[in-house]
Short mmCIF file of C-alpha atoms in Angstrom, two decimals:
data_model
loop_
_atom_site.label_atom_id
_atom_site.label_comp_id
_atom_site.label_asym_id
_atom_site.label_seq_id
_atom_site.Cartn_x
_atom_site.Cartn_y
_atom_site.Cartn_z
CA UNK F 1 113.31 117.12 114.29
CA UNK F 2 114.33 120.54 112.85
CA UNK F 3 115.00 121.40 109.18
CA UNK F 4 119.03 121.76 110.41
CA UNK F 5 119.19 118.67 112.03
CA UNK F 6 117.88 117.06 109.00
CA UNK F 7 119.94 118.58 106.46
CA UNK F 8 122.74 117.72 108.84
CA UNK F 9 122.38 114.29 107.58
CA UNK F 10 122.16 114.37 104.10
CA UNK F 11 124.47 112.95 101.84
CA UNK F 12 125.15 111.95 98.25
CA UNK F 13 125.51 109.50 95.89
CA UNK F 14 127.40 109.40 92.95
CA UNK F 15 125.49 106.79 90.15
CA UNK F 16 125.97 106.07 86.51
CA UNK F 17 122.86 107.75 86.15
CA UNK F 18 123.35 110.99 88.01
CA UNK F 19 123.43 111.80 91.88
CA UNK F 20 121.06 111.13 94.59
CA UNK F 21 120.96 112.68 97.92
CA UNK F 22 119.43 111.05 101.12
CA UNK F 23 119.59 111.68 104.75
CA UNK F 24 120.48 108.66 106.70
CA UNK F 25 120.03 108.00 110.27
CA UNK F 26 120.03 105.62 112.89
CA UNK F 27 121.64 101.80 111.96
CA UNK F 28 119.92 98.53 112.42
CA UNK F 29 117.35 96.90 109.23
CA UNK F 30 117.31 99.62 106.53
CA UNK F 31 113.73 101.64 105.89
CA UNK F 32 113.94 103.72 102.62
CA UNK F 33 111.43 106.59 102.69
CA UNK F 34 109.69 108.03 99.71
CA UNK F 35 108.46 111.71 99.22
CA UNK F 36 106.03 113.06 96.47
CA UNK F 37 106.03 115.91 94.12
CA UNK F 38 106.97 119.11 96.02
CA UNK F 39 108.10 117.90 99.26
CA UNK F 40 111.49 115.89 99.82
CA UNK F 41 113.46 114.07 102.93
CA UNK F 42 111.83 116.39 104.78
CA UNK F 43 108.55 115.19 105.11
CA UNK F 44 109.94 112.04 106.89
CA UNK F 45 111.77 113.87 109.59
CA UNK F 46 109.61 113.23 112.57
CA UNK F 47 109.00 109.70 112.05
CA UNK F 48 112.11 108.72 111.73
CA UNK F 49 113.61 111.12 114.88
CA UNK F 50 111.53 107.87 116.63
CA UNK F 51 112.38 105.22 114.37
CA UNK F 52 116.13 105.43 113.96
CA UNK F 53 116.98 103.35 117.54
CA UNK F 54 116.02 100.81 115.17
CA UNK F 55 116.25 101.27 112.19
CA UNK F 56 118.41 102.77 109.55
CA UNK F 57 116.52 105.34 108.06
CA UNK F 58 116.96 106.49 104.72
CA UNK F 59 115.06 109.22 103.11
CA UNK F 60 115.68 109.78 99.57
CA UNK F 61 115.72 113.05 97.82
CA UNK F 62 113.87 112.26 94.16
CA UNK F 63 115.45 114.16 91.26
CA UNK F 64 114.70 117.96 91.43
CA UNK F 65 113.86 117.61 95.08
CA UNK F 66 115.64 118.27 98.48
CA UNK F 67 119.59 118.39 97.10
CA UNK F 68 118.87 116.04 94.26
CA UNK F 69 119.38 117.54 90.88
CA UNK F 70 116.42 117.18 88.36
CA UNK F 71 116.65 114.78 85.64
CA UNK F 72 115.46 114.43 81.83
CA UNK F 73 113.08 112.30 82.46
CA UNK F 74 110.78 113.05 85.46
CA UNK F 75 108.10 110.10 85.14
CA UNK F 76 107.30 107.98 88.20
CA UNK F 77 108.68 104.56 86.43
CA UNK F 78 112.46 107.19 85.81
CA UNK F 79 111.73 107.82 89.67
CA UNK F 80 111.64 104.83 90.69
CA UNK F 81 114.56 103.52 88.83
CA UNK F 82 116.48 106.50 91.17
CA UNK F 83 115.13 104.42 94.17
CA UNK F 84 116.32 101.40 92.63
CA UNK F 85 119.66 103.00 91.66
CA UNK F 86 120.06 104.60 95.13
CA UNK F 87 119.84 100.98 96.85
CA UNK F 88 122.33 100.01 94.42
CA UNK F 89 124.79 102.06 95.54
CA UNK F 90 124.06 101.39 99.38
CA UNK F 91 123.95 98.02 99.12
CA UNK F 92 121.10 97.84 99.89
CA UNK F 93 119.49 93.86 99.39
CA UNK F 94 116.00 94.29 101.37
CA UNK F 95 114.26 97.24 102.33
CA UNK F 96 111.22 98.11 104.45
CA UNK F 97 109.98 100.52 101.86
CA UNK F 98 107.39 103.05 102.91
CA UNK F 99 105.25 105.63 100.33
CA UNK F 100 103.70 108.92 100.66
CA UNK F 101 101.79 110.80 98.31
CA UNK F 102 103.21 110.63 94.36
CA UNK F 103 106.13 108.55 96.02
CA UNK F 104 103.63 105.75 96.77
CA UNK F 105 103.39 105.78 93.34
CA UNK F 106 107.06 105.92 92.74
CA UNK F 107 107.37 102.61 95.80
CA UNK F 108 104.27 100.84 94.08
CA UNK F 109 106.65 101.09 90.50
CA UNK F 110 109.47 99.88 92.41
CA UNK F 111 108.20 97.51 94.53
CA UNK F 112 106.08 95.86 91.75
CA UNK F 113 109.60 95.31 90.01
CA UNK F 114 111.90 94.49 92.37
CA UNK F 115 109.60 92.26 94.53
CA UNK F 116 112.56 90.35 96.22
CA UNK F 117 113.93 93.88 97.79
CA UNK F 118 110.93 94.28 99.80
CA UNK F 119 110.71 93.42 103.12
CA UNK F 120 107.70 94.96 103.88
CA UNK F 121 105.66 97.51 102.03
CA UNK F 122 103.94 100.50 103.86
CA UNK F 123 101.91 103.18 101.97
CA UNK F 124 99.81 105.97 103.55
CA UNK F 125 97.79 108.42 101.42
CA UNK F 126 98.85 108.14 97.60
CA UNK F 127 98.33 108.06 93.96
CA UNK F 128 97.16 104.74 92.54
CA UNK F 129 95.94 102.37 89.37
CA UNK F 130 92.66 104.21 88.68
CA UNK F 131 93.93 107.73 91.00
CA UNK F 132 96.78 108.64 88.91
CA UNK F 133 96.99 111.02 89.08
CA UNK F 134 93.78 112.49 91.12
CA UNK F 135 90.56 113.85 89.38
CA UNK F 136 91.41 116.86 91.91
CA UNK F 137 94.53 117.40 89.93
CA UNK F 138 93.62 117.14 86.14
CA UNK F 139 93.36 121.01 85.73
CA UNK F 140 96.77 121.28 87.34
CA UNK F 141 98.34 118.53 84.97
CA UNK F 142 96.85 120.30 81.70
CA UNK F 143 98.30 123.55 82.73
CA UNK F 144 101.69 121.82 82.92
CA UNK F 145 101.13 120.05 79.25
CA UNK F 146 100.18 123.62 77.76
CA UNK F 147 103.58 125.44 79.82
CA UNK F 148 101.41 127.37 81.79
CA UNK F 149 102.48 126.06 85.38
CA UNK F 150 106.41 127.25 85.42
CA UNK F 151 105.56 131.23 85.21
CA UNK F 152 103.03 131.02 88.28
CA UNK F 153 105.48 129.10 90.18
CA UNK F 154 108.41 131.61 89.47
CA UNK F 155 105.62 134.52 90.46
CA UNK F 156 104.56 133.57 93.54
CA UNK F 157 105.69 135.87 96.40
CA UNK F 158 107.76 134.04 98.51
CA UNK F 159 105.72 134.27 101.95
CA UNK F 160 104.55 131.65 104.02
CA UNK F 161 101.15 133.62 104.14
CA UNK F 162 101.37 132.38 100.29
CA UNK F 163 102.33 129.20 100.67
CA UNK F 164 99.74 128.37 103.65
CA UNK F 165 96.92 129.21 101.58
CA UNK F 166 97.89 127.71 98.45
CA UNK F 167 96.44 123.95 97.16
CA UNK F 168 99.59 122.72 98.53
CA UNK F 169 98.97 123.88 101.95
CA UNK F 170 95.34 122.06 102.07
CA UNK F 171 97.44 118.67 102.65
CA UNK F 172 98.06 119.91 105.98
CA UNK F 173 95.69 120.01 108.79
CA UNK F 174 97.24 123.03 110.39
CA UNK F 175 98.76 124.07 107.09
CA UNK F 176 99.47 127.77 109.43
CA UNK F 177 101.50 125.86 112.28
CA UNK F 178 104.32 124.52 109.27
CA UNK F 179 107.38 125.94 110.21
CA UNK F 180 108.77 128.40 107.65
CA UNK F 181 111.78 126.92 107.02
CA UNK F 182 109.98 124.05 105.84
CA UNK F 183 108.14 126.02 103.64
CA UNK F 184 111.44 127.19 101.91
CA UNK F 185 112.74 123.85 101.99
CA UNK F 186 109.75 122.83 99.83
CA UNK F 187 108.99 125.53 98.15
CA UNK F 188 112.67 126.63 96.68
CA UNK F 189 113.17 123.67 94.93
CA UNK F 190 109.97 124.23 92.53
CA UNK F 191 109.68 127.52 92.43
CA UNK F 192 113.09 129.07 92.89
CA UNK F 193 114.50 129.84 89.80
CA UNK F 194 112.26 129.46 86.05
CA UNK F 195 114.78 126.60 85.41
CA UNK F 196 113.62 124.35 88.24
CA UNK F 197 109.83 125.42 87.92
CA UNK F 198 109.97 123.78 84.46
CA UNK F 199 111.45 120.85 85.64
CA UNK F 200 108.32 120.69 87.85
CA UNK F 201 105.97 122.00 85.19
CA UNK F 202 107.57 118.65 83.30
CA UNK F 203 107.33 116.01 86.30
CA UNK F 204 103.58 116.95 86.24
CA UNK F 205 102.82 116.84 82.73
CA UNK F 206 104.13 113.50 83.00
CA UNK F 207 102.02 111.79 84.61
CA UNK F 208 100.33 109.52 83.22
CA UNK F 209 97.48 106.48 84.14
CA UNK F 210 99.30 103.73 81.95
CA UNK F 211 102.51 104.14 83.67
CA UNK F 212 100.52 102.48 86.92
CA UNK F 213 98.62 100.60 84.97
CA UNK F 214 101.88 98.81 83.37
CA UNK F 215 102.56 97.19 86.81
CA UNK F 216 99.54 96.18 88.13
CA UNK F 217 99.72 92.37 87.34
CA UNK F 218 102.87 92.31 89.05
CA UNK F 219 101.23 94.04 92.28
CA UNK F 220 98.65 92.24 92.10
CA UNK F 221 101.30 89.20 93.14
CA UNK F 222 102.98 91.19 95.55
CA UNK F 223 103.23 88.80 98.41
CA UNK F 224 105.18 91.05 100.75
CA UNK F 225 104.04 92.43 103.82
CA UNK F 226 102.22 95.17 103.34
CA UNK F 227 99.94 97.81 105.62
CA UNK F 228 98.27 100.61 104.48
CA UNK F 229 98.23 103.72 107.00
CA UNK F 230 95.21 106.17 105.28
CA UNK F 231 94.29 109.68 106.77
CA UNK F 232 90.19 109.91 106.40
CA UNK F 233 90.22 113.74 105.43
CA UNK F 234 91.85 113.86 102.30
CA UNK F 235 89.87 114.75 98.92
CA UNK F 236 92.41 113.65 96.46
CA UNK F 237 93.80 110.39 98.27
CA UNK F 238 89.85 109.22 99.90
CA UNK F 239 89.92 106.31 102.42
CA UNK F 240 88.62 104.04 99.25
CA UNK F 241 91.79 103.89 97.66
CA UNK F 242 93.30 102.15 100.95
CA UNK F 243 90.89 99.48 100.50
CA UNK F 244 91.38 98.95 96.50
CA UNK F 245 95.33 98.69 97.54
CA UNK F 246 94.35 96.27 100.49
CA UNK F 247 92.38 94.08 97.93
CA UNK F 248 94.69 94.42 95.01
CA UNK F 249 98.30 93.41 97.15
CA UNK F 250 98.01 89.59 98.20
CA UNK F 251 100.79 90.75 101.14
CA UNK F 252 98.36 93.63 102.33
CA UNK F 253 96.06 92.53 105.34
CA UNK F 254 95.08 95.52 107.23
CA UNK F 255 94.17 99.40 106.68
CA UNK F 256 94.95 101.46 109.66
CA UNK F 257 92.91 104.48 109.09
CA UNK F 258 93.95 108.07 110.68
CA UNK F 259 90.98 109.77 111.20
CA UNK F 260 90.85 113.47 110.14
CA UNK F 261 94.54 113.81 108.75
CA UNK F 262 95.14 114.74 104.88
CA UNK F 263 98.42 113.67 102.90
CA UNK F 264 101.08 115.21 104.94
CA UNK F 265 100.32 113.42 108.29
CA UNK F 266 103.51 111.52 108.50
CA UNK F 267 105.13 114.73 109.04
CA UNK F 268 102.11 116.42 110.76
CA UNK F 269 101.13 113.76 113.04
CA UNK F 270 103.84 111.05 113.03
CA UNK F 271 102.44 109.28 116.30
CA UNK F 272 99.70 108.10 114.42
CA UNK F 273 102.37 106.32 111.96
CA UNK F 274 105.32 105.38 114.17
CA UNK F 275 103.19 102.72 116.46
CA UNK F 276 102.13 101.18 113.12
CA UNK F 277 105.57 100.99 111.59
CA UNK F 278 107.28 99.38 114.44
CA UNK F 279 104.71 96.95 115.07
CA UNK F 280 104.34 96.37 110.98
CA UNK F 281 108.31 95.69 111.09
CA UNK F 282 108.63 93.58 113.69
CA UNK F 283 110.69 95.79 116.20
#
């Protein structure tokens, strides 16, 4: 699916708390798809351009993301009150909820407190309790807690040549073959202005261990459904971490690993997630 086709369908929600935006497609049981820090909707496209006969497809934009404005608070337990507050306003009673990178975080948080929204549970490479965030990261996440990420997002030159090469690119396999539009779409919303590069600077500072840690009793009595969908290559999200999940969620019975793919597969290789997903779902 292209970047236009995509933003086609977005659409917003006005909440108590602020607005959401999502891009909905397809009708049928409702999927809600969750992005991590730095990509948005977006990364979801391609799967769901196959799932939406159906499904209805929801991918949420979190707070400073896609067309989502940032908020105060920018921890994953505020995030996943958005995905809470975002099913509010759809109506939304069950979900099959599905996690990618810090939003598997973000739909671990969620699903650990609203238990009876979950029809199933799907995560593929993501932060967990004891990976939260990543060892790979920590340098990153001090630079953001001394205010020294904001300025180097501001000062990047805005090239894809940039982009390709930088530590976001290595969760791609074929970081160069990334259209550039996607780049932009990713890339403007942290970096665009120094406004919105410190509201990135401050969802990275804040995260923090005990904020997974707080709901791991309840996950670990998470009966729901629940597959885990792993690529083999990544450094910061290892294969391991599928298996600690698998053990850890009474509802998870199976790790489907992807071999060779890094974070981003979902949008890089979505045929190696769609079979899974329809077969995980029951249609």
């Amino acid at each position: 699916m292209d970047v236009s086709t995509f933003t086609a369908h977005r659409r917003s929600l006005q909440t108590p708390a602020g607005e959401i935006a999502y891009a909905e497609f397809g009708s049928g049981p409702a999927a809600l798809f969750v992005h991590g820090l730095g990509t948005n909707g977006l990364l979801w496209r391609n799967a769901i351009e196959s799932l939406s006969d159906t499904s209805r497809c929801i991918a949420i934009d979190l707070p400073l993301h896609g067309a989502t404005p940032a908020r105060d608070d920018m921890s994953v337990t505020a995030l996943a009150q958005v995905v809470a507050d975002l099913c509010d306003g759809l109506g939304l009673t069950q979900v099959d909820l599905v996690g990618n990178d810090t939003g598997g975080a973000v739909a671990q948080i969620f699903a650990a407190t609203h238990p009876d929204r979950i029809r199933t549970f799907t995560l593929t490479n993501c932060d967990s309790e004891g990976n939260f965030p990543p060892a790979e990261f920590a340098s990153f996440v001090e630079l953001a807690r001394q205010g020294g990420l904001a300025e180097s997002l501001t000062g990047q030159p805005v090239t894809p040549e940039t982009w390709v090469a930088s530590p976001f690119g290595a969760g791609y396999e074929h970081p160069e073959l990334v259209p550039e539009e996607v780049w932009h779409g990713y890339f403007a919303q942290i970096g665009g202005t120094i406004e919105r590069a410190r509201a990135f600077e401050r969802a990275i500072a804040a995260l923090d261990p005990a904020q997974m840690e707080a709901v791991g009793k309840q996950l670990r009595e998470l009966n729901a459904p629940t597959l885990l969908v792993w690529g083999t290559a990544d450094a910061a999200f290892g294969v391991k971490w599928a298996y600690q999940l698998r053990d850890m969620i009474p509802g998870a019975r199976e790790v489907i690993e992807v071999d060779g793919a890094k974070v981003f597969f979902p949008e890089e290789r979505p045929g190696d997630l769609v079979p899974h997903l329809r077969r995980h779902w029951g249609r």
